[in-house]
Tab-separated table of C-alpha atoms in Angstrom:
chain	number	residue	atom	x	y	z
A	983	MET	CA	111.370	108.581	54.815
A	984	PRO	CA	112.110	105.797	52.685
A	985	ILE	CA	115.592	106.095	51.033
A	986	SER	CA	116.295	104.690	47.645
A	987	ARG	CA	119.582	104.528	45.590
A	988	ILE	CA	119.939	104.618	41.947
A	989	LYS	CA	122.518	104.273	39.419
A	990	LEU	CA	123.614	106.502	36.634
A	991	GLY	CA	123.822	105.503	32.495
A	992	THR	CA	127.560	104.550	31.497
A	993	LYS	CA	126.898	105.674	27.720
A	994	THR	CA	124.526	108.904	27.401
A	995	GLY	CA	125.035	110.233	30.841
A	996	MET	CA	121.496	109.988	31.805
A	997	VAL	CA	120.045	108.790	35.058
A	998	ASP	CA	118.153	105.631	35.263
A	999	THR	CA	115.631	105.388	37.688
A	1000	ARG	CA	113.932	101.988	37.132
A	1001	GLN	CA	115.679	99.886	39.834
A	1002	PRO	CA	116.731	100.758	43.154
A	1003	ILE	CA	119.836	99.147	44.017
A	1004	GLU	CA	119.080	98.609	47.809
A	1005	ASP	CA	116.118	97.710	49.797
A	1006	ILE	CA	114.254	100.432	51.903
A	1007	ILE	CA	115.685	101.193	55.317
A	1008	MET	CA	114.000	103.131	58.129
A	1009	THR	CA	115.318	105.216	60.971
A	1010	LYS	CA	114.704	103.735	64.612
A	1011	PRO	CA	111.619	105.821	66.227
A	1012	LYS	CA	112.039	107.425	69.555
A	1013	ALA	CA	111.524	105.798	72.696
A	1014	PRO	CA	108.077	105.639	74.622
A	1015	LYS	CA	108.095	108.633	77.474
A	1016	GLY	CA	106.967	108.986	80.847
A	1017	LEU	CA	107.674	105.378	81.964
A	1018	ARG	CA	106.519	104.714	85.241
A	1019	VAL	CA	104.731	101.984	87.438
A	1020	SER	CA	101.872	102.362	89.733
A	1021	ASP	CA	99.657	100.294	92.016
A	1022	VAL	CA	102.192	98.257	93.332
A	1023	ASP	CA	101.238	95.609	95.722
A	1024	SER	CA	102.719	92.295	96.483
A	1025	SER	CA	102.081	90.554	93.315
A	1026	SER	CA	100.807	93.015	90.734
A	1027	CYS	CA	101.120	96.449	89.366
A	1028	LYS	CA	100.319	98.851	86.429
A	1029	ILE	CA	102.473	100.211	83.669
A	1030	HIS	CA	102.152	103.536	82.293
A	1031	TRP	CA	103.940	105.236	79.183
A	1032	LEU	CA	103.129	108.185	76.877
A	1033	HIS	CA	103.634	107.880	72.998
A	1034	PRO	CA	106.875	108.886	71.507
A	1035	GLU	CA	105.202	111.254	69.195
A	1036	LYS	CA	101.723	112.595	68.463
A	1037	HIS	CA	101.346	111.565	64.999
A	1038	HIS	CA	103.635	108.551	64.098
A	1039	SER	CA	102.530	107.219	60.964
A	1040	CYS	CA	103.905	103.811	61.171
A	1041	LEU	CA	103.668	103.266	65.128
A	1042	LYS	CA	102.405	99.582	65.355
A	1043	SER	CA	102.752	98.596	68.981
A	1044	TYR	CA	105.044	98.118	71.799
A	1045	GLN	CA	107.220	95.826	73.300
A	1046	ILE	CA	107.164	95.382	77.003
A	1047	LYS	CA	109.796	92.835	78.778
A	1048	ILE	CA	109.493	92.158	82.541
A	1049	ARG	CA	112.434	90.345	84.413
A	1050	SER	CA	113.378	89.743	87.719
A	1051	SER	CA	116.490	90.553	89.283
A	1052	ASP	CA	117.163	86.915	89.753
A	1053	LYS	CA	116.288	86.094	86.350
A	1054	LYS	CA	114.011	83.375	87.186
A	1055	PHE	CA	110.912	85.515	85.774
A	1056	SER	CA	110.141	86.692	82.395
A	1057	HIS	CA	107.265	87.973	80.789
A	1058	ASP	CA	106.884	89.750	77.399
A	1059	VAL	CA	103.824	91.286	76.052
A	1060	THR	CA	103.142	93.321	72.924
A	1061	PRO	CA	100.327	96.109	73.282
A	1062	LEU	CA	98.861	97.623	70.345
A	1063	ARG	CA	99.655	101.498	69.526
A	1064	HIS	CA	96.806	102.927	71.288
A	1065	VAL	CA	97.497	101.431	74.456
A	1066	LYS	CA	99.535	103.753	77.273
A	1067	THR	CA	98.535	101.509	80.309
A	1068	TRP	CA	99.446	97.751	81.006
A	1069	PRO	CA	97.909	96.133	83.929
A	1070	ILE	CA	99.945	92.904	85.169
A	1071	ARG	CA	97.468	90.960	86.867
A	1072	HIS	CA	97.349	89.823	90.362
A	1073	GLY	CA	99.373	86.750	91.388
A	1074	MET	CA	101.761	87.262	88.502
A	1075	LEU	CA	104.799	88.842	90.374
A	1076	GLN	CA	106.234	87.560	93.604
A	1077	GLN	CA	106.054	89.697	96.722
A	1078	ALA	CA	109.379	91.086	98.001
A	1079	GLN	CA	111.051	91.125	94.564
A	1080	ASP	CA	113.328	93.680	92.399
A	1081	TYR	CA	111.798	93.833	88.948
A	1082	ASP	CA	113.059	95.545	85.593
A	1083	ILE	CA	110.577	96.632	83.249
A	1084	THR	CA	111.544	98.035	79.511
A	1085	VAL	CA	109.574	99.241	76.786
A	1086	THR	CA	110.492	99.710	73.139
A	1087	THR	CA	108.293	101.446	70.237
A	1088	LEU	CA	107.764	98.846	67.288
A	1089	CYS	CA	107.114	100.554	63.839
A	1090	VAL	CA	106.141	98.949	60.681
A	1091	ARG	CA	106.411	99.805	56.895
A	1092	ASP	CA	106.279	97.895	53.935
A	1093	GLN	CA	107.274	94.804	55.858
A	1094	ILE	CA	109.955	96.321	57.314
A	1095	THR	CA	110.020	96.684	61.293
A	1096	THR	CA	112.281	98.852	63.326
A	1097	GLU	CA	112.461	99.000	67.004
A	1098	SER	CA	113.578	102.311	69.357
A	1099	GLU	CA	115.886	102.376	72.106
A	1100	GLU	CA	114.591	101.068	75.373
A	1101	SER	CA	113.090	103.085	78.293
A	1102	LYS	CA	113.638	101.352	81.299
A	1103	ILE	CA	112.461	101.433	85.135
A	1104	SER	CA	112.560	99.250	87.822
A	1105	PHE	CA	110.701	98.895	91.090
A	1106	THR	CA	110.128	96.336	94.134
A	1107	THR	CA	106.993	94.457	95.009
A	1108	LEU	CA	105.551	95.197	98.235
A	1109	PRO	CA	106.085	92.639	101.249
A	1110	GLU	CA	103.102	90.698	102.395
A	1111	SER	CA	101.265	92.075	105.670
A	1112	ILE	CA	100.770	90.513	108.701
A	1113	LYS	CA	97.548	88.702	109.128
A	1114	ASN	CA	95.523	88.059	112.403
A	1115	LEU	CA	96.883	90.797	114.478
A	1116	LYS	CA	95.224	90.142	117.891
A	1117	LEU	CA	95.555	91.033	121.409
A	1118	GLU	CA	97.628	88.485	123.418
A	1119	SER	CA	97.115	90.085	126.990
A	1120	SER	CA	96.553	93.606	128.638
A	1121	THR	CA	97.314	95.242	131.887
A	1122	PRO	CA	96.401	99.073	133.013
A	1123	ASN	CA	99.564	99.881	131.516
A	1124	SER	CA	100.627	97.515	128.927
A	1125	LEU	CA	98.967	95.791	125.601
A	1126	THR	CA	100.670	92.613	124.423
A	1127	VAL	CA	99.873	92.025	120.823
A	1128	LYS	CA	100.428	89.361	118.270
A	1129	TRP	CA	100.281	88.306	114.498
A	1130	ASP	CA	100.850	85.482	111.866
A	1131	ILE	CA	104.280	85.537	110.347
A	1132	PRO	CA	104.478	86.002	106.623
A	1133	ILE	CA	105.731	83.499	104.337
A	1134	VAL	CA	108.473	85.465	103.184
A	1135	THR	CA	110.859	86.706	106.108
A	1136	ASN	CA	114.190	86.992	104.634
A	1137	GLY	CA	115.087	90.741	104.495
A	1138	ILE	CA	112.066	92.063	106.305
A	1139	LYS	CA	111.321	93.788	109.552
A	1140	TYR	CA	108.175	94.919	111.490
A	1141	VAL	CA	107.639	98.421	112.178
A	1142	LEU	CA	104.905	99.284	114.977
A	1143	ALA	CA	103.075	102.128	115.856
A	1144	ILE	CA	100.571	102.918	119.061
A	1145	ASN	CA	98.533	106.098	119.677
A	1146	ALA	CA	95.710	107.004	121.855
A	1147	ASN	CA	94.140	109.536	119.596
A	1148	THR	CA	90.686	107.953	119.427
A	1149	SER	CA	87.466	110.134	119.104
A	1150	GLU	CA	87.228	110.202	122.739
A	1151	ASP	CA	88.200	113.799	124.497
A	1152	ASP	CA	90.166	112.352	127.394
A	1153	GLU	CA	91.953	114.876	129.585
A	1154	ALA	CA	94.903	114.319	132.209
A	1155	ASP	CA	93.640	115.003	135.739
A	1156	ASP	CA	94.261	118.636	136.323
A	1157	ASP	CA	95.534	117.528	139.977
A	1158	ASP	CA	98.163	115.372	138.652
A	1159	GLU	CA	100.987	117.408	138.024
A	1160	GLU	CA	103.167	114.426	136.674
A	1161	GLU	CA	100.540	113.992	133.839
A	1162	VAL	CA	101.195	116.895	131.503
A	1163	THR	CA	100.123	115.164	128.321
A	1164	LYS	CA	96.680	114.739	127.312
A	1165	ILE	CA	95.937	110.757	126.568
A	1166	LYS	CA	94.923	111.808	123.008
A	1167	ASP	CA	97.958	113.208	122.425
A	1168	PHE	CA	100.026	110.049	123.109
A	1169	GLU	CA	101.679	108.207	120.451
A	1170	VAL	CA	105.023	106.059	119.444
A	1171	LYS	CA	106.289	105.503	116.189
A	1172	ASN	CA	108.861	103.515	114.270
A	1173	ILE	CA	109.273	100.468	116.897
A	1174	GLU	CA	111.203	98.120	114.902
A	1175	VAL	CA	110.936	94.385	115.438
A	1176	SER	CA	113.014	91.814	113.748
A	1177	ALA	CA	111.679	89.365	111.114
A	1178	ASP	CA	111.873	86.023	113.833
A	1179	LYS	CA	109.439	87.980	116.101
A	1180	SER	CA	105.213	87.427	116.097
A	1181	GLN	CA	104.478	89.644	119.014
A	1182	TYR	CA	105.285	92.762	120.842
A	1183	THR	CA	104.446	94.369	124.310
A	1184	PHE	CA	103.477	98.213	124.383
A	1185	ASN	CA	105.115	98.794	127.933
A	1186	ASP	CA	104.833	101.774	130.383
A	1187	LEU	CA	101.482	103.194	128.797
A	1188	PRO	CA	100.261	106.472	130.515
A	1189	LYS	CA	99.378	105.876	134.077
A	1190	ILE	CA	95.822	106.570	135.520
A	1191	ILE	CA	94.714	108.497	132.294
A	1192	GLY	CA	95.863	105.382	130.107
A	1193	THR	CA	94.336	102.451	131.991
A	1194	GLY	CA	90.984	101.632	130.912
A	1195	HIS	CA	91.710	103.338	127.340
A	1196	ALA	CA	91.692	102.182	123.607
A	1197	TYR	CA	94.714	102.295	121.500
A	1198	ASP	CA	95.155	102.181	117.652
A	1199	ILE	CA	98.258	99.734	116.867
A	1200	SER	CA	99.406	99.463	113.383
A	1201	VAL	CA	102.284	97.052	111.773
A	1202	VAL	CA	104.006	97.253	108.691
A	1203	THR	CA	106.163	94.589	107.117
A	1204	VAL	CA	109.479	96.582	105.959
A	1205	TYR	CA	111.693	94.812	103.146
A	1206	THR	CA	115.069	95.720	102.108
A	1207	SER	CA	115.547	94.380	98.578
A	1208	PRO	CA	119.047	93.104	97.474
A	1209	ARG	CA	119.241	96.520	95.476
A	1210	GLU	CA	118.895	98.370	98.696
A	1211	ILE	CA	115.483	99.101	97.846
A	1212	GLU	CA	113.150	99.641	100.724
A	1213	SER	CA	109.272	98.748	100.312
A	1214	LYS	CA	106.601	98.588	102.885
A	1215	SER	CA	103.542	96.564	103.194
A	1216	LYS	CA	99.940	97.772	103.619
A	1217	GLU	CA	99.195	98.759	106.959
A	1218	CYS	CA	97.814	96.274	109.312
A	1219	LYS	CA	95.601	98.203	111.976
A	1220	ASP	CA	93.581	97.421	115.098
A	1221	ARG	CA	92.342	98.739	118.314
A	1222	PHE	CA	92.657	97.526	121.460
A	1223	MET	CA	92.028	98.543	125.137
A	1224	THR	CA	94.071	98.389	128.476
A	1225	ARG	CA	92.139	96.944	131.426
A	1226	PRO	CA	91.114	99.639	134.428
A	1227	LEU	CA	92.597	99.624	137.532
A	1228	PRO	CA	90.665	97.792	139.969
A	1229	PRO	CA	88.612	99.199	143.116
A	1230	THR	CA	90.161	99.074	146.321
A	1231	LYS	CA	89.346	98.617	150.079
A	1232	LEU	CA	86.284	96.066	150.129
A	1233	ALA	CA	84.852	96.259	153.441
A	1234	VAL	CA	81.772	95.830	155.345
A	1235	GLY	CA	79.297	98.775	154.817
A	1236	ASP	CA	76.864	100.361	157.269
A	1237	LYS	CA	75.710	97.735	160.146
A	1238	ASP	CA	72.472	99.358	160.301
A	1239	LYS	CA	71.863	98.826	156.493
A	1240	PRO	CA	71.140	95.179	155.750
A	1241	LEU	CA	73.864	92.990	153.998
A	1242	GLN	CA	75.710	95.719	152.858
A	1243	ILE	CA	79.459	96.187	151.644
A	1244	THR	CA	81.297	99.057	150.154
A	1245	TRP	CA	84.578	99.967	148.292
A	1246	HIS	CA	86.548	103.138	147.001
A	1247	LYS	CA	86.116	103.469	143.267
A	1248	SER	CA	89.005	102.795	140.781
A	1249	VAL	CA	90.814	105.950	139.618
A	1250	THR	CA	90.676	104.978	136.033
A	1251	PRO	CA	88.627	108.051	134.206
A	1252	ASN	CA	86.815	105.422	131.666
A	1253	VAL	CA	85.068	103.671	134.348
A	1254	VAL	CA	81.464	103.391	133.895
A	1255	GLY	CA	80.233	100.789	136.688
A	1256	TYR	CA	81.021	97.560	138.549
A	1257	LYS	CA	80.345	94.002	138.745
A	1258	VAL	CA	80.040	91.992	141.783
A	1259	ARG	CA	80.023	88.532	141.736
A	1260	TRP	CA	79.671	85.971	144.803
A	1261	LYS	CA	80.178	82.372	145.212
A	1262	PRO	CA	79.295	80.343	148.315
A	1263	MET	CA	82.590	78.822	149.956
A	1264	ASN	CA	81.070	75.171	150.999
A	1265	VAL	CA	84.218	72.794	151.874
A	1266	GLU	CA	81.811	69.797	151.316
A	1267	ASP	CA	80.451	70.749	148.196
A	1268	ALA	CA	83.654	71.936	146.811
A	1269	ASN	CA	83.834	68.745	144.390
A	1270	ASN	CA	80.508	69.217	143.076
A	1271	THR	CA	80.328	72.258	140.651
A	1272	ASN	CA	76.465	71.874	140.344
A	1273	LEU	CA	76.020	73.009	144.103
A	1274	VAL	CA	78.479	75.632	143.745
A	1275	LYS	CA	76.733	78.521	142.002
A	1276	THR	CA	78.215	81.966	141.100
A	1277	ASP	CA	75.705	84.931	141.474
A	1278	GLU	CA	76.390	88.419	139.837
A	1279	ALA	CA	74.905	91.915	139.954
A	1280	THR	CA	75.919	94.982	138.010
A	1281	ILE	CA	76.189	98.605	139.467
A	1282	SER	CA	75.996	101.190	136.312
A	1283	ASP	CA	74.467	104.334	137.841
A	1284	VAL	CA	77.600	105.560	139.880
A	1285	ASP	CA	77.547	108.970	140.943
A	1286	PRO	CA	80.899	110.916	140.133
A	1287	GLU	CA	80.972	113.052	143.038
A	1288	GLN	CA	81.277	110.100	145.323
A	1289	ASP	CA	84.522	108.163	145.958
A	1290	GLN	CA	82.978	105.129	147.624
A	1291	ILE	CA	80.503	102.789	146.100
A	1292	ILE	CA	78.070	100.854	148.471
A	1293	PHE	CA	76.407	97.693	147.616
A	1294	SER	CA	73.670	95.572	149.515
A	1295	PHE	CA	72.974	92.019	148.247
A	1296	PRO	CA	69.461	91.213	147.245
A	1297	PRO	CA	67.233	89.409	149.755
A	1298	GLY	CA	67.157	85.816	148.936
A	1299	ARG	CA	70.404	85.659	147.011
A	1300	VAL	CA	72.490	85.006	149.794
A	1301	GLN	CA	71.700	82.279	152.929
A	1302	ALA	CA	72.315	82.951	156.447
A	1303	ALA	CA	75.488	81.019	158.403
A	1304	GLN	CA	77.259	80.843	154.851
A	1305	VAL	CA	80.843	81.892	154.017
A	1306	TYR	CA	81.077	83.783	150.345
A	1307	LYS	CA	83.684	84.941	148.143
A	1308	VAL	CA	83.040	88.145	146.644
A	1309	ASN	CA	84.600	89.367	143.705
A	1310	VAL	CA	84.290	93.204	142.345
A	1311	TYR	CA	85.338	94.279	139.181
A	1312	ALA	CA	85.473	97.936	137.377
A	1313	PHE	CA	84.501	97.743	133.799
A	1314	ALA	CA	85.367	100.685	131.741
A	1315	GLU	CA	84.741	101.899	127.819
A	1316	SER	CA	86.836	103.707	125.368
A	1317	ALA	CA	85.824	103.817	121.685
A	1318	ASN	CA	83.226	101.358	121.425
A	1319	LEU	CA	85.240	98.722	123.260
A	1320	SER	CA	85.052	97.503	127.036
A	1321	SER	CA	87.413	95.914	129.425
A	1322	GLU	CA	87.191	94.813	132.725
A	1323	SER	CA	89.591	95.377	135.742
A	1324	LYS	CA	91.413	92.640	138.111
A	1325	GLU	CA	89.392	91.795	140.756
A	1326	LEU	CA	89.102	93.295	144.436
A	1327	HIS	CA	88.005	89.987	146.789
A	1328	GLU	CA	87.049	89.344	150.051
A	1329	LYS	CA	85.439	86.560	152.164
A	1330	PHE	CA	82.327	87.587	154.150
A	1331	LEU	CA	80.028	85.645	156.283
A	1332	VAL	CA	76.361	86.151	156.234
A	1333	GLN	CA	75.625	86.200	159.840
A	1334	ASN	CA	71.713	86.285	159.453
A	1335	GLU	CA	69.321	88.007	157.168
A	1336	SER	CA	70.439	91.365	157.886
A	1337	GLU	CA	74.111	91.149	158.905
A	1338	ILE	CA	77.379	90.497	157.288
A	1339	ILE	CA	80.734	90.481	158.439
A	1340	VAL	CA	84.432	89.684	157.150
A	1341	TYR	CA	85.015	86.272	157.423
A	1342	VAL	CA	88.777	85.291	159.091
A	1343	GLU	CA	89.574	81.892	159.079
A	1344	ASN	CA	90.305	80.100	162.227
A	1345	GLU	CA	94.242	79.348	162.146
């Protein structure tokens, strides 16, 4: 309510109300309620508050002030009375930075402005997420991943996690007593890596059942501000696959079968087939790559009950009296990814159109 002050008559004792002796003054309005921030990322946020009173007759607007803790950034804005949310657009704020926000209520009446006490809140912008997460190398029981280092590295660390909880229902071999845990239950969290590193190797992944298997790997950038406030970036996540174990015991097959070789299957559960590649070993043509050609065949129809794979070279694709270097690879599929094992290799001599033997070099 406006307050007027008056003076009394000195002669008659009558009250004179014609002229106030002081200007109108107003009490302070109440501060906004429920101040909070949402949708915080590396360079923006949203500010929310509630009106201080349901029906404030002279409420004009709000005064928002944003200040960085290092005093290098300031931004003021004055939303009108009906506004309860104000977005700070992308790119206005800096990543990994402490900020203070104050909001006050502004009331205006008869050209008099009064401002409430401050409602205040502090927050920290998120650090930048790592980019370009990729597979650097893989073995049957390890994965090495690499990423691009963020622009801001002061005060950050990386936190990695890996799990094999894909859509597949892979199970441990019941005959392997050491493998009690199913592969789909494998998970390791909270692996911390310092800011000066840009790669990490997940070693000692599950044996046998973990070979030739897809794993989900995530990396989060964690920032600790000068105010000891911890904030985490958005998760960067991708799926990578270990290599299957190679087949074993590559040898000559049944001598009564033409040009036949055999090998023992890979013990990796997800192996779905094999590739055979062979190349003639011509010493005189070693410097002429046009004459040294590699041939290839794929075996995808594998009998799960058989431990041994049999392969016969197709007629016309090997020559008599020729030595061939033969590589055999197992290939596996998991969660829509595929991977190829290290090669199993041997040299064979094709003696004639139907006979092949292991080649032994003369000492």
